[in-house]
XYZ file of C-alpha atoms in Angstrom:
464
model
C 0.000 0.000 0.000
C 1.109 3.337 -0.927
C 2.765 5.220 1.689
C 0.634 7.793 1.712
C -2.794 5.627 1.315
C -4.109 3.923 4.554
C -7.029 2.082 5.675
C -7.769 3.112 9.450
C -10.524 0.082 9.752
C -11.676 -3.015 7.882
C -14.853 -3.736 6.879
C -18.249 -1.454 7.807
C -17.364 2.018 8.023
C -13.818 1.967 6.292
C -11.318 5.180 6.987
C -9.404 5.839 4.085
C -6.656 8.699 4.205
C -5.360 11.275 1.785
C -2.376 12.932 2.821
C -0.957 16.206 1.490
C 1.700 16.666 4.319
C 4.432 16.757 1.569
C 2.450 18.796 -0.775
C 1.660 21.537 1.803
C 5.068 21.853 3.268
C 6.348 23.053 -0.329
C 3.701 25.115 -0.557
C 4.620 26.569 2.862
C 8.355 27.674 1.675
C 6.902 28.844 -1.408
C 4.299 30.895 -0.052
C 6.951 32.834 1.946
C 8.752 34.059 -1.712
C 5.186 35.536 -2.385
C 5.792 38.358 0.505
C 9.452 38.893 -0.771
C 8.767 38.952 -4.820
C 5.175 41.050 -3.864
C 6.838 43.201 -1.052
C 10.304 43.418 -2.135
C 10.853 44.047 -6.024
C 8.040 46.546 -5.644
C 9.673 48.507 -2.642
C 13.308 48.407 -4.709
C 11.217 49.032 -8.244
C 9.598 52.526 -6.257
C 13.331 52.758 -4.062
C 15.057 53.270 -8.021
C 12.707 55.020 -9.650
C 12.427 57.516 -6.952
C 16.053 57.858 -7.187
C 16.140 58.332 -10.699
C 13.363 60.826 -11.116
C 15.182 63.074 -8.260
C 18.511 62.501 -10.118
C 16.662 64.338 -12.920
C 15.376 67.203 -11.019
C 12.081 65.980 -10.552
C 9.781 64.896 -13.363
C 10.053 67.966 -15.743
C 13.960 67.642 -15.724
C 13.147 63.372 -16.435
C 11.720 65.047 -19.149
C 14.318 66.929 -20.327
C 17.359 64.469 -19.675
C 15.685 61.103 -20.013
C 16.081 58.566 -17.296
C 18.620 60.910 -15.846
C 21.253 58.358 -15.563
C 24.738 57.915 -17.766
C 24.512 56.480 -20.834
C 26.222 53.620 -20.307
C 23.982 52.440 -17.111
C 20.814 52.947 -19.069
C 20.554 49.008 -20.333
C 21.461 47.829 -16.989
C 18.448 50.004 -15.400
C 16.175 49.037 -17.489
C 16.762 45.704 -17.255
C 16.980 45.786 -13.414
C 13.194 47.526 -13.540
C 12.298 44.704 -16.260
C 12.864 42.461 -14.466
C 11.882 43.216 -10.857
C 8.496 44.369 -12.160
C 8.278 41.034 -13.594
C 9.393 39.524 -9.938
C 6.587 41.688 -8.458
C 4.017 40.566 -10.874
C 5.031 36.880 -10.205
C 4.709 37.362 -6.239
C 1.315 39.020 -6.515
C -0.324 37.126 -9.506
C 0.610 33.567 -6.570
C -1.180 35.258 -3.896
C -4.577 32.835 -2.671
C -3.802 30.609 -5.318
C -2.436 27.073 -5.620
C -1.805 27.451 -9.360
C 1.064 25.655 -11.199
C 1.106 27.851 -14.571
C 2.667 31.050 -12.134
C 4.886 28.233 -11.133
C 6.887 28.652 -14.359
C 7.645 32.200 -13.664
C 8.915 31.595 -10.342
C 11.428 29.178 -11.783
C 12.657 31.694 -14.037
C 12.846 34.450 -11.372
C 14.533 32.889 -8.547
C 16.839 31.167 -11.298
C 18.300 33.826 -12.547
C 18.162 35.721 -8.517
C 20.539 32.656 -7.753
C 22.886 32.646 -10.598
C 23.598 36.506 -10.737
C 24.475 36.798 -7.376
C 26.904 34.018 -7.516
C 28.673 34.865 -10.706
C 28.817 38.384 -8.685
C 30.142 36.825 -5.724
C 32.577 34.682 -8.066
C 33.674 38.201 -9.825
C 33.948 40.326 -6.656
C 36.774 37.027 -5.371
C 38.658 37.406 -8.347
C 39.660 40.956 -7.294
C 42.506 41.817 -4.366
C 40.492 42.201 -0.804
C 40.883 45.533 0.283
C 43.227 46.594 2.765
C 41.078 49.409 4.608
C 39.063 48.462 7.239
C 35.585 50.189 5.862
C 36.175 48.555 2.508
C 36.436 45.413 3.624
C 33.453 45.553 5.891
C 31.333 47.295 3.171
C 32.691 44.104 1.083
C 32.299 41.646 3.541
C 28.412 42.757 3.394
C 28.525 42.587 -0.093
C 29.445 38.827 0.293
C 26.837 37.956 2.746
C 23.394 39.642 1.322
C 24.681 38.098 -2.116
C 25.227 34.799 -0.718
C 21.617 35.014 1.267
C 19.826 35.619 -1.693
C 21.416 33.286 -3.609
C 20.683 30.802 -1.383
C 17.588 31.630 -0.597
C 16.826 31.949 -4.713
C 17.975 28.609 -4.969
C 15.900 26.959 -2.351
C 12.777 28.380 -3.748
C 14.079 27.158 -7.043
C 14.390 23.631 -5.861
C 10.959 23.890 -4.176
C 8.795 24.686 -7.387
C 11.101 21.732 -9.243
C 9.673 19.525 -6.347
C 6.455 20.597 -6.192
C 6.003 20.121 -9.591
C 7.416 16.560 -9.557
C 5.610 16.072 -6.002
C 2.970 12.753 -6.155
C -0.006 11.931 -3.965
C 0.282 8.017 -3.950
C -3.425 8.077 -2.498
C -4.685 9.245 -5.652
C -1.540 8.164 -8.306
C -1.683 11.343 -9.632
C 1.182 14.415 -9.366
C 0.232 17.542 -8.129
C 0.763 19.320 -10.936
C -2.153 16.947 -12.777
C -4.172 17.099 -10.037
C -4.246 20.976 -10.903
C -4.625 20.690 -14.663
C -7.222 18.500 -14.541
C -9.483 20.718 -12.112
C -8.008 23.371 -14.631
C -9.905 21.709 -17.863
C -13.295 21.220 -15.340
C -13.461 24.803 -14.755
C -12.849 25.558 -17.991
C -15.247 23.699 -19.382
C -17.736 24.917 -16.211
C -17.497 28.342 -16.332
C -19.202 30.882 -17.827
C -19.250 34.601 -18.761
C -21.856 36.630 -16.747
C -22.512 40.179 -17.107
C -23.962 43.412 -15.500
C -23.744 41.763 -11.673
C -24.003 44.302 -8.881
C -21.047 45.350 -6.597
C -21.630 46.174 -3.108
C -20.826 49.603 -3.712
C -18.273 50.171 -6.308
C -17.687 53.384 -5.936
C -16.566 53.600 -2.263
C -14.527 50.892 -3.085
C -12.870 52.461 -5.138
C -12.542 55.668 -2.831
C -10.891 53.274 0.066
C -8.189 51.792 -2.902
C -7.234 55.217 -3.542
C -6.652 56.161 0.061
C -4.951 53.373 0.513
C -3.086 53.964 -2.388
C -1.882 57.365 -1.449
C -0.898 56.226 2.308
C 1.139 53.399 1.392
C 3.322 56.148 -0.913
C 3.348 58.575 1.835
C 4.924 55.085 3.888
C 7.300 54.780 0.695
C 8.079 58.342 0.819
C 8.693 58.515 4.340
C 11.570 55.643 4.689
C 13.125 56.489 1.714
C 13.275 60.185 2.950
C 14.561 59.551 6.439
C 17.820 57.367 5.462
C 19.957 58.543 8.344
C 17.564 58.669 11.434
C 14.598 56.685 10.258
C 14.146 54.485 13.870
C 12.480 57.463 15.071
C 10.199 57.897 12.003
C 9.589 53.773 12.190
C 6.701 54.255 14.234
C 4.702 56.842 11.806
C 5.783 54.664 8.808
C 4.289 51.464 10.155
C 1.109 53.318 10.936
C 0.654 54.428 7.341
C 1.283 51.270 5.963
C -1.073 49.627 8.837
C -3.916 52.164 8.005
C -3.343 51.982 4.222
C -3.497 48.255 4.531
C -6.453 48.457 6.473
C -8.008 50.636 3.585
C -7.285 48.172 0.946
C -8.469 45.165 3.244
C -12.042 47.309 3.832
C -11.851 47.780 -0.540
C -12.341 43.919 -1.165
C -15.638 44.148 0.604
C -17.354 46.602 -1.409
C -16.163 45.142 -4.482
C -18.036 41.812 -3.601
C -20.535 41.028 -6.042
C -24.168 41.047 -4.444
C -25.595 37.026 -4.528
C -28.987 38.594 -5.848
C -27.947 39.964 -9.217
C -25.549 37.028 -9.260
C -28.017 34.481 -9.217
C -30.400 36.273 -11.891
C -27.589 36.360 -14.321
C -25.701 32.852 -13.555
C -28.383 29.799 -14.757
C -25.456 27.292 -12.659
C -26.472 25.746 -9.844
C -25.089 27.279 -6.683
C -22.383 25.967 -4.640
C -23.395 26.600 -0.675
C -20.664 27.937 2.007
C -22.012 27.180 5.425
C -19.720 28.605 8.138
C -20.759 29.795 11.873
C -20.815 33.440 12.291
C -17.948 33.020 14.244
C -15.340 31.821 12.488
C -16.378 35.107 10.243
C -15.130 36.748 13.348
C -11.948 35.134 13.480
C -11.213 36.192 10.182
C -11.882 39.772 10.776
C -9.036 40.364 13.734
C -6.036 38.909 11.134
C -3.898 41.614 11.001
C -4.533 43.888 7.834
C -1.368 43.473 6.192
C -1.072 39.584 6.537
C -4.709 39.615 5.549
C -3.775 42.277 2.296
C -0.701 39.984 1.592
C -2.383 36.517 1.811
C -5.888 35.808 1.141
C -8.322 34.516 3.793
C -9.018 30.647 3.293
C -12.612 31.696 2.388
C -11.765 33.870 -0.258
C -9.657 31.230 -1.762
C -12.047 29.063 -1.758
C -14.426 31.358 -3.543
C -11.731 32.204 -6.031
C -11.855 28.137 -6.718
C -15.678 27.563 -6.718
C -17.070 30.578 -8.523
C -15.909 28.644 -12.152
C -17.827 26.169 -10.913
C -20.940 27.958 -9.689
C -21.956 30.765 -7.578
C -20.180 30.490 -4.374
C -22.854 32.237 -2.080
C -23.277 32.308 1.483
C -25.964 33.672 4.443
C -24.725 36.667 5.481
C -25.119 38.299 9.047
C -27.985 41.504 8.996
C -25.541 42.600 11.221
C -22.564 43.292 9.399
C -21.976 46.450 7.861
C -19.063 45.699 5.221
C -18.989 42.241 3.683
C -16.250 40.013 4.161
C -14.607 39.108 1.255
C -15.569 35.453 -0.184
C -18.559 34.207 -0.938
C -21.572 36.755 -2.371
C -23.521 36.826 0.756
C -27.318 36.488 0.839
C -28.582 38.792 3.480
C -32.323 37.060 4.917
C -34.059 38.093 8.106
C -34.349 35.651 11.157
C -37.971 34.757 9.796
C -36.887 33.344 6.548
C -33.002 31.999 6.669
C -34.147 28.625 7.953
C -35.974 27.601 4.969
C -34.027 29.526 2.584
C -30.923 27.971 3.996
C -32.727 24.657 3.024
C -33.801 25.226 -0.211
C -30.205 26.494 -1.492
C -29.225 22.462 0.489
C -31.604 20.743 -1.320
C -30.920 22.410 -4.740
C -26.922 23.399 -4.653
C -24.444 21.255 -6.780
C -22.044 21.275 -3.868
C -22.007 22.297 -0.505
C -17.998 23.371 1.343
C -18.861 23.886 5.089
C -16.889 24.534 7.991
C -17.256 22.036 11.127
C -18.789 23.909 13.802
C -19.808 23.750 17.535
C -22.609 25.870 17.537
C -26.369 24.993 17.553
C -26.974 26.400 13.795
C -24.180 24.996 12.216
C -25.093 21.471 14.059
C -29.077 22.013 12.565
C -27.291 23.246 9.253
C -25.301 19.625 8.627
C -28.205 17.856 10.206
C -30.282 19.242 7.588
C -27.616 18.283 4.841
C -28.041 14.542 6.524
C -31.622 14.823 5.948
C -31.521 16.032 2.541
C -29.280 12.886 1.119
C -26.551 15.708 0.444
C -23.931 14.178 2.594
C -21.941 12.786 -0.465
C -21.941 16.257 -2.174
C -20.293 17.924 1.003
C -16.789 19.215 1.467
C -16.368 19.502 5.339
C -13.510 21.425 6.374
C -11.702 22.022 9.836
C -11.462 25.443 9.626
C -8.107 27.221 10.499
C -8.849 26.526 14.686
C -6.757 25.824 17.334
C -6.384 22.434 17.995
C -8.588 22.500 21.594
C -11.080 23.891 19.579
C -10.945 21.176 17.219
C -11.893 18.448 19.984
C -15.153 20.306 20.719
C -15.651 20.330 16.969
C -15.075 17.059 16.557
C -17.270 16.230 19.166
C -20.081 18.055 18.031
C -19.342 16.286 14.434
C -20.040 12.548 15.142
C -23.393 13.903 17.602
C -24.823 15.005 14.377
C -23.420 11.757 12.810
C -24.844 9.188 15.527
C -27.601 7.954 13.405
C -25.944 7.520 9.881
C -23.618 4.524 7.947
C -20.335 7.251 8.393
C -20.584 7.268 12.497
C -18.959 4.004 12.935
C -16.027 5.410 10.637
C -16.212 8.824 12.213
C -15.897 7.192 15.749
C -12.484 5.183 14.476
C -10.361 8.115 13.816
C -8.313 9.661 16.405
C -6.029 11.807 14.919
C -8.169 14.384 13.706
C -5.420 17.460 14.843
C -4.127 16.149 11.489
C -7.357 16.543 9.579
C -8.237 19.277 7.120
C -11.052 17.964 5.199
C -13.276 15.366 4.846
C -15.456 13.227 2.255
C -18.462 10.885 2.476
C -18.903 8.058 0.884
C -22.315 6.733 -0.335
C -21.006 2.900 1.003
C -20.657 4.471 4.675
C -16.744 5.417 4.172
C -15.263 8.203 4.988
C -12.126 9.956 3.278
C -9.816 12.031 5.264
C -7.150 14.357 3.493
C -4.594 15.150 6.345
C -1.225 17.199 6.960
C 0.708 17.681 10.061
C 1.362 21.236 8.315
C -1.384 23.857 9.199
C -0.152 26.305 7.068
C -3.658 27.707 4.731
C -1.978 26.125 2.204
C -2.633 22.785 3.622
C -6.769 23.955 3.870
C -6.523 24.826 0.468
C -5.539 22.154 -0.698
C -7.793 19.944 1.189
C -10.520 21.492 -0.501
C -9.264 21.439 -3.548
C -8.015 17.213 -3.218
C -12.300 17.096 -2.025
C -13.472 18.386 -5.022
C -11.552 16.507 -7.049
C -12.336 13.489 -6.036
C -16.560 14.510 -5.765
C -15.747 15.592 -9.927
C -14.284 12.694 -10.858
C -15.387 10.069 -8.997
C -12.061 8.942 -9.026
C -10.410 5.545 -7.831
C -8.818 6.017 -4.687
C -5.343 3.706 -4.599
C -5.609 0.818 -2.481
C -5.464 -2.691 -1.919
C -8.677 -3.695 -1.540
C -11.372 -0.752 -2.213
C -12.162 2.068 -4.865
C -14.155 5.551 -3.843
């Protein structure tokens, strides 16, 4: 049996496990080059530019003199912009995605990051060391950013040639195909809508300008302050905090509005079910790790919509919509059989596992409507005491069905990011010691995959 492929139980209520510990550890590493591609070629890109246009005399003199820099340094700038704007681009086009075509681009990237800073290291030995004591220092620097980034170039480097070589055993498939083929699905499942509603489009647009002009006044202000900027630290992390906060705020106004999404998309809807709570949890992420790195619900949504509307019951009580799903805003009167209509009709329904009474009479109702083997159930990004009460809560609801008896037989469910029911009473687990959102992601994504395709799981003795 495959080493990643094992049966928990024989017989009645069969375990069978997916896991994606390798998979989401590489996405792990790689995630980190997002924040230094996204975050650092932009703030050297604006760091040389602003250099050059006050090497010019401000922008009427970079009109007169060009880029304002000798002749013979004007390929070398140019290329240097080329190709950190194409570094930035890279970083930000792999944010909330788990998408092997941007893959390609980070190979190229951090392949030629790791090979020009060697040859530079390799050129700068070739010359006699320095005999004064600030030269060598300034040299000995030299040596040791090159040789991080280098290294660090070539680490990423190998981790995108693994990842794209990387196999789940479980389902004999690489990652990479796994990818493709949900690639083709949505492809051949999507479909071009027009004319939906925004929440409000154009104060979304007023918060992305704000934001926009705080984060240069933060880009202004460190590159301004190069001698004493410790004390200005303070007021430069504020404006990037507050113009981070502004651009976080943007996402929800932009949201398209589930009522004019429905009317225009004939799909069937995919349903998020999720406590009110967990929305919470989402809200108090810090701004800029939230700006930088999507929340796990608005990946999922950036997954789901090609497949149908990804909608969601929104709270009457919440004035700016999280990003994610297009919420559907009912009253307490009418969410209960709304809520079951949209179970009883959706293609597929992704829900978090919950511990509170609604999310409980939520799956129960999913039970009760045969939809069991259409569900994605996630363990949302929790700590892991809260998982136990989660968990807990899960096989109550399950007591009376063919998947308690599996459900009851698993007991490392710290481990567990998603799960799939079987119509012969199995269960499917997709674990990964990682808890990175990478790992959720994926999860998800491994779920729907094998719902699609109805694919045959790898083992000795049983199919899905």
């Amino acid at each position: 049996m495959a080493a990643d492929s094992k049966d928990l139980s024989i017989g009645y209520g069969k375990v069978r496990e997916i896991n994606i510990n390798r998979q989401s550890r590489l996405l792990g590493i790689l995630r980190l080059s997002d924040w230094v591609l996204a975050l650092g070629c932009v703030f050297i890109l604006v760091d040389i530019l602003l250099e050059v246009v006050l090497a010019s005399g401000g922008l009427a003199g970079l009109m007169r003199s060009g880029l304002g820099i000798p002749d013979d340094l004007v390929v070398q700038t140019l290329i240097v912009i080329a190709f950190l704007s194409i570094g930035a681009y890279t970083g930000w086009k792999h944010i909330g995605v788990i998408d092997a075509r941007v893959w390609i681009a980070h190979l190229i990237v951090f392949g030629i990051l790791a090979l020009f800073f060697t040859l530079k290291i390799a050129l700068e030995l070739q010359n006699d060391f320095p005999t004064r004591p600030k030269e060598q220092g300034e040299l000995l620097a030299s040596w040791f950013w090159s040789g991080t980034i280098a290294i660090a170039s070539l680490l990423f480097f190998v981790t995108v040639l693994m990842l794209r070589t990387t196999r789940i055993p479980a389902l004999n498939i690489s990652l990479v195909g796994l990818l493709a083929r949900l690639k083709r699905k949505k492809e051949a499942m999507s479909v071009t809508t027009s004319r939906i509603k925004r929440v409000n489009t154009p104060l979304g647009i007023l918060f992305v300008i704000l934001g926009a002009l705080l984060t240069v006044l933060a880009v202004l202000a460190y590159l301004g302050t190069p001698d004493d900027r410790l004390p200005h630290f303070r007021v430069i992390l504020s404006l990037w905090g507050l113009a981070a906060l502004l651009l976080l705020k943007s996402r929800g106004y932009f949201q398209v509005r589930a009522d004019s999404l429905l009317s225009v998309d004939p799909r069937e809807p995919i349903l998020f079910l999720r406590s009110f709570e967990d929305d919470e949890k989402t809200k108090t992420v810090p701004p800029t790790k939230a700006l930088i790195d999507f929340s796990l619900e608005t990946r999922l949504s950036n997954h789901f919509r090609f497949f149908g509307p990804f909608i969601a019951v929104g709270s009457s009580e919440e004035t700016v919509t999280t990003p994610g799903a297009a919420r559907v805003v009912l009253s307490d009167s009418e969410w209960q059989d709304n809520v079951l209509n949209l179970i009883k009709k959706s293609a597929l329904i992704v829900m978090y596992s919950g511990k509170t009474h609604w999310v409980n009479w939520e799956l129960t109702k999913v039970i009760e409507a045969v939809r069991v083997t259409s569900l994605i159930l996630l363990i949302p990004e929790v700590e892991t005491e809260d998982i136990a009460a989660r968990i807990a809560q899960l096989r109550i609801v399950f007591a009376n069905t063919v998947w308690h008896s599996g459900l009851e037989k698993i007991s490392n469910f710290q481990n567990v990011r998603a799960l799939k029911f079987v119509s012969d009473g199995s269960v499917i687990i997709i674990t990964s010691s990682r808890r990175n959102r990478d790992a959720y992601h994926l999860a998800a994504l491994v779920a729907h995959y094998l719902i699609l395709g109805k694919l045959v799981f790898v083992s000795k003795e049983n199919v899905v």
